[in-house]
């Protein structure tokens, strides 16, 4: 081989950029591909940036993501509004705060079109009073006053609620920090085409403009508010004479503090209780012996109904957090403790898998590869106590339980303190519980990050793989070959020319190891509720995959009302 050909064919280490590709340095010092602004926006909306990664502080991540959101509002307000609305309305994210923040950034944007389009999605993103209070608080903290668009957006939120919907919001979410419904209504001046007696009475009730014993105004108020008033004035000794919380659908937030210590009241609320409230109060209800007799527990079956979960916008990570907290027997931040019920844990386990969108198996040969490096271990997801490493193993189980021709490995990179192999099959199978899987992955040895290892592992062991699904934070840096070079080398050597690489990003950085120019590579946002279904749909094939013994101890659709023909600017 000539000197020049030898120099040309030598592999490029990950701490140097590939000559033919536009790459940038990640936070760990390796060179990877930069996500498009809208792809990073999607990652931010789903994963947020309120917790630090191993290499970047939460402040740094949030500033970077905020700059990306502003860029998206500048480039294409319609697509930006559509993506934010889609993620929020369809419950694709664990928390709604990133969508609220992104909408607020649109409201303060210097461009008129951006502000108008941001205003159109406020009612979609802010579904509850808590969301609305947070949105206003965020806008004000970003030095946005109550201008015309802001007033109209807040006013529309109230106008678009039916009387019954608004009444429920008024008793369930009464205030957040310094914001109340009375204050927002006073600032926004909602103008109804026709003000119903119930709506008029509610506004007067909020302003406290009439005596509580005024029979006429009380009769105009929706029943849920009337019963809320009765309960808030009642004493504990009156419990037997009080109206039914179940009949009037009173949430626990609408009751006095003493009422929430009574198991019979929780039992009465359970049949109509919102699923979010149910998940948050499982430990408290267990402590109060609410699930006795056992027939009461049948009310929890609603957590295993896919339609109910979808309607309530329950996210898989929300259930995973509830399961981990419940099994721990104590609150993540509070002081309550309880003895977990095995049946409740089983229900939550089933609920977790049900919460993902329906997954049709691809019947392909798949290698699931979990990044178990130090950066994945240290990074906590979405302000929780669950690491990216633990979360990725739980999420991978949704695919593992669906597919037949599948194997799973864990990878890191060799370093002085790492005594295990840098990549090995994991002793994880589809019949394991989530708690077993997370605890198993939690104690694996770890080192640096080398995302090329799954493809090199398949080459070394002559594995026929149709798709590599890599769960990682994309902070790869330590290998002597780039992941994209490794997958191309695998395609060439194995003869599987269309072998796919699906990268599941677990943190909201702006990087990916997937080459956006390669049609057989896909970047997916970790803990997107639809991610396992997207992965399965991207994969093709039907043969078996066997591993050696273990050695380890798209474009978002436009808004329904969003097109250039229906630009809100034209309605001004």
mmCIF file with all atom_site columns, N, CA, C and O in Angstrom, residues 543-563:
data_model
loop_
_atom_site.group_PDB
_atom_site.id
_atom_site.type_symbol
_atom_site.label_atom_id
_atom_site.label_alt_id
_atom_site.label_comp_id
_atom_site.label_asym_id
_atom_site.label_entity_id
_atom_site.label_seq_id
_atom_site.pdbx_PDB_ins_code
_atom_site.Cartn_x
_atom_site.Cartn_y
_atom_site.Cartn_z
_atom_site.occupancy
_atom_site.B_iso_or_equiv
_atom_site.pdbx_formal_charge
_atom_site.auth_seq_id
_atom_site.auth_comp_id
_atom_site.auth_asym_id
_atom_site.auth_atom_id
_atom_site.pdbx_PDB_model_num
ATOM 1  N N  . UNK A 1 543 ? -35.344 -12.573 10.563 1.00 0.00 ? 543 UNK A N  1
ATOM 2  C CA . UNK A 1 543 ? -34.499 -13.730 10.830 1.00 0.00 ? 543 UNK A CA 1
ATOM 3  C C  . UNK A 1 543 ? -34.026 -13.682 12.276 1.00 0.00 ? 543 UNK A C  1
ATOM 4  O O  . UNK A 1 543 ? -34.321 -12.750 12.987 1.00 0.00 ? 543 UNK A O  1
ATOM 5  N N  . UNK A 1 544 ? -33.314 -14.679 12.749 1.00 0.00 ? 544 UNK A N  1
ATOM 6  C CA . UNK A 1 544 ? -32.963 -14.738 14.177 1.00 0.00 ? 544 UNK A CA 1
ATOM 7  C C  . UNK A 1 544 ? -31.571 -14.199 14.446 1.00 0.00 ? 544 UNK A C  1
ATOM 8  O O  . UNK A 1 544 ? -30.716 -14.174 13.579 1.00 0.00 ? 544 UNK A O  1
ATOM 9  N N  . UNK A 1 545 ? -31.391 -13.761 15.677 1.00 0.00 ? 545 UNK A N  1
ATOM 10 C CA . UNK A 1 545 ? -30.111 -13.196 16.121 1.00 0.00 ? 545 UNK A CA 1
ATOM 11 C C  . UNK A 1 545 ? -29.710 -13.887 17.407 1.00 0.00 ? 545 UNK A C  1
ATOM 12 O O  . UNK A 1 545 ? -30.485 -14.000 18.324 1.00 0.00 ? 545 UNK A O  1
ATOM 13 N N  . UNK A 1 546 ? -28.465 -14.371 17.466 1.00 0.00 ? 546 UNK A N  1
ATOM 14 C CA . UNK A 1 546 ? -28.011 -15.047 18.673 1.00 0.00 ? 546 UNK A CA 1
ATOM 15 C C  . UNK A 1 546 ? -26.709 -14.420 19.129 1.00 0.00 ? 546 UNK A C  1
ATOM 16 O O  . UNK A 1 546 ? -25.865 -14.065 18.326 1.00 0.00 ? 546 UNK A O  1
ATOM 17 N N  . UNK A 1 547 ? -26.565 -14.306 20.429 1.00 0.00 ? 547 UNK A N  1
ATOM 18 C CA . UNK A 1 547 ? -25.380 -13.681 21.012 1.00 0.00 ? 547 UNK A CA 1
ATOM 19 C C  . UNK A 1 547 ? -24.508 -14.710 21.714 1.00 0.00 ? 547 UNK A C  1
ATOM 20 O O  . UNK A 1 547 ? -25.000 -15.735 22.177 1.00 0.00 ? 547 UNK A O  1
ATOM 21 N N  . UNK A 1 548 ? -23.203 -14.446 21.831 1.00 0.00 ? 548 UNK A N  1
ATOM 22 C CA . UNK A 1 548 ? -22.343 -15.304 22.637 1.00 0.00 ? 548 UNK A CA 1
ATOM 23 C C  . UNK A 1 548 ? -22.691 -15.159 24.108 1.00 0.00 ? 548 UNK A C  1
ATOM 24 O O  . UNK A 1 548 ? -23.375 -14.217 24.491 1.00 0.00 ? 548 UNK A O  1
ATOM 25 N N  . UNK A 1 549 ? -22.225 -16.056 24.981 1.00 0.00 ? 549 UNK A N  1
ATOM 26 C CA . UNK A 1 549 ? -22.544 -15.979 26.409 1.00 0.00 ? 549 UNK A CA 1
ATOM 27 C C  . UNK A 1 549 ? -22.099 -14.653 27.021 1.00 0.00 ? 549 UNK A C  1
ATOM 28 O O  . UNK A 1 549 ? -21.152 -14.030 26.556 1.00 0.00 ? 549 UNK A O  1
ATOM 29 N N  . UNK A 1 550 ? -22.799 -14.237 28.084 1.00 0.00 ? 550 UNK A N  1
ATOM 30 C CA . UNK A 1 550 ? -22.514 -12.951 28.722 1.00 0.00 ? 550 UNK A CA 1
ATOM 31 C C  . UNK A 1 550 ? -21.157 -12.963 29.412 1.00 0.00 ? 550 UNK A C  1
ATOM 32 O O  . UNK A 1 550 ? -20.703 -13.972 29.916 1.00 0.00 ? 550 UNK A O  1
ATOM 33 N N  . UNK A 1 551 ? -20.512 -11.773 29.394 1.00 0.00 ? 551 UNK A N  1
ATOM 34 C CA . UNK A 1 551 ? -19.262 -11.631 30.134 1.00 0.00 ? 551 UNK A CA 1
ATOM 35 C C  . UNK A 1 551 ? -19.375 -10.519 31.163 1.00 0.00 ? 551 UNK A C  1
ATOM 36 O O  . UNK A 1 551 ? -18.431 -10.201 31.832 1.00 0.00 ? 551 UNK A O  1
ATOM 37 N N  . UNK A 1 552 ? -20.524 -9.854  31.218 1.00 0.00 ? 552 UNK A N  1
ATOM 38 C CA . UNK A 1 552 ? -20.702 -8.721  32.142 1.00 0.00 ? 552 UNK A CA 1
ATOM 39 C C  . UNK A 1 552 ? -21.375 -9.187  33.402 1.00 0.00 ? 552 UNK A C  1
ATOM 40 O O  . UNK A 1 552 ? -22.366 -9.890  33.306 1.00 0.00 ? 552 UNK A O  1
ATOM 41 N N  . UNK A 1 553 ? -20.684 -8.996  34.670 1.00 0.00 ? 553 UNK A N  1
ATOM 42 C CA . UNK A 1 553 ? -21.271 -9.332  36.018 1.00 0.00 ? 553 UNK A CA 1
ATOM 43 C C  . UNK A 1 553 ? -22.399 -8.290  36.163 1.00 0.00 ? 553 UNK A C  1
ATOM 44 O O  . UNK A 1 553 ? -22.225 -7.649  37.082 1.00 0.00 ? 553 UNK A O  1
ATOM 45 N N  . UNK A 1 554 ? -39.519 13.759  11.875 1.00 0.00 ? 554 UNK A N  1
ATOM 46 C CA . UNK A 1 554 ? -39.922 13.973  10.870 1.00 0.00 ? 554 UNK A CA 1
ATOM 47 C C  . UNK A 1 554 ? -40.702 15.260  10.923 1.00 0.00 ? 554 UNK A C  1
ATOM 48 O O  . UNK A 1 554 ? -40.773 15.749  12.042 1.00 0.00 ? 554 UNK A O  1
ATOM 49 N N  . UNK A 1 555 ? -40.827 15.582  10.013 1.00 0.00 ? 555 UNK A N  1
ATOM 50 C CA . UNK A 1 555 ? -41.490 16.886  10.088 1.00 0.00 ? 555 UNK A CA 1
ATOM 51 C C  . UNK A 1 555 ? -42.783 16.777  10.882 1.00 0.00 ? 555 UNK A C  1
ATOM 52 O O  . UNK A 1 555 ? -43.576 15.889  10.647 1.00 0.00 ? 555 UNK A O  1
ATOM 53 N N  . UNK A 1 556 ? -43.045 17.760  11.740 1.00 0.00 ? 556 UNK A N  1
ATOM 54 C CA . UNK A 1 556 ? -44.286 17.786  12.513 1.00 0.00 ? 556 UNK A CA 1
ATOM 55 C C  . UNK A 1 556 ? -45.421 18.344  11.654 1.00 0.00 ? 556 UNK A C  1
ATOM 56 O O  . UNK A 1 556 ? -45.242 19.333  10.967 1.00 0.00 ? 556 UNK A O  1
ATOM 57 N N  . UNK A 1 557 ? -46.598 17.693  11.662 1.00 0.00 ? 557 UNK A N  1
ATOM 58 C CA . UNK A 1 557 ? -47.710 18.232  10.881 1.00 0.00 ? 557 UNK A CA 1
ATOM 59 C C  . UNK A 1 557 ? -48.111 19.616  11.382 1.00 0.00 ? 557 UNK A C  1
ATOM 60 O O  . UNK A 1 557 ? -47.936 19.944  12.548 1.00 0.00 ? 557 UNK A O  1
ATOM 61 N N  . UNK A 1 558 ? -48.652 20.411  10.468 1.00 0.00 ? 558 UNK A N  1
ATOM 62 C CA . UNK A 1 558 ? -49.085 21.745  10.856 1.00 0.00 ? 558 UNK A CA 1
ATOM 63 C C  . UNK A 1 558 ? -50.258 21.666  11.809 1.00 0.00 ? 558 UNK A C  1
ATOM 64 O O  . UNK A 1 558 ? -50.952 20.658  11.883 1.00 0.00 ? 558 UNK A O  1
ATOM 65 N N  . UNK A 1 559 ? -50.460 22.747  12.528 1.00 0.00 ? 559 UNK A N  1
ATOM 66 C CA . UNK A 1 559 ? -51.629 22.833  13.397 1.00 0.00 ? 559 UNK A CA 1
ATOM 67 C C  . UNK A 1 559 ? -52.896 22.636  12.577 1.00 0.00 ? 559 UNK A C  1
ATOM 68 O O  . UNK A 1 559 ? -52.925 22.923  11.387 1.00 0.00 ? 559 UNK A O  1
ATOM 69 N N  . UNK A 1 560 ? -53.932 22.157  13.256 1.00 0.00 ? 560 UNK A N  1
ATOM 70 C CA . UNK A 1 560 ? -55.193 21.946  12.554 1.00 0.00 ? 560 UNK A CA 1
ATOM 71 C C  . UNK A 1 560 ? -55.675 23.239  11.917 1.00 0.00 ? 560 UNK A C  1
ATOM 72 O O  . UNK A 1 560 ? -56.254 23.253  10.843 1.00 0.00 ? 560 UNK A O  1
ATOM 73 N N  . UNK A 1 561 ? -55.416 24.354  12.585 1.00 0.00 ? 561 UNK A N  1
ATOM 74 C CA . UNK A 1 561 ? -55.840 25.634  12.041 1.00 0.00 ? 561 UNK A CA 1
ATOM 75 C C  . UNK A 1 561 ? -54.666 26.387  11.443 1.00 0.00 ? 561 UNK A C  1
ATOM 76 O O  . UNK A 1 561 ? -54.749 27.569  11.172 1.00 0.00 ? 561 UNK A O  1
ATOM 77 N N  . UNK A 1 562 ? -53.544 25.655  11.232 1.00 0.00 ? 562 UNK A N  1
ATOM 78 C CA . UNK A 1 562 ? -52.327 26.342  10.831 1.00 0.00 ? 562 UNK A CA 1
ATOM 79 C C  . UNK A 1 562 ? -51.966 26.160  9.378  1.00 0.00 ? 562 UNK A C  1
ATOM 80 O O  . UNK A 1 562 ? -51.482 25.125  8.972  1.00 0.00 ? 562 UNK A O  1
ATOM 81 N N  . UNK A 1 563 ? -52.186 27.131  8.586  1.00 0.00 ? 563 UNK A N  1
ATOM 82 C CA . UNK A 1 563 ? -51.698 27.149  7.217  1.00 0.00 ? 563 UNK A CA 1
ATOM 83 C C  . UNK A 1 563 ? -51.542 28.604  6.829  1.00 0.00 ? 563 UNK A C  1
ATOM 84 O O  . UNK A 1 563 ? -52.055 29.509  7.484  1.00 0.00 ? 563 UNK A O  1
#
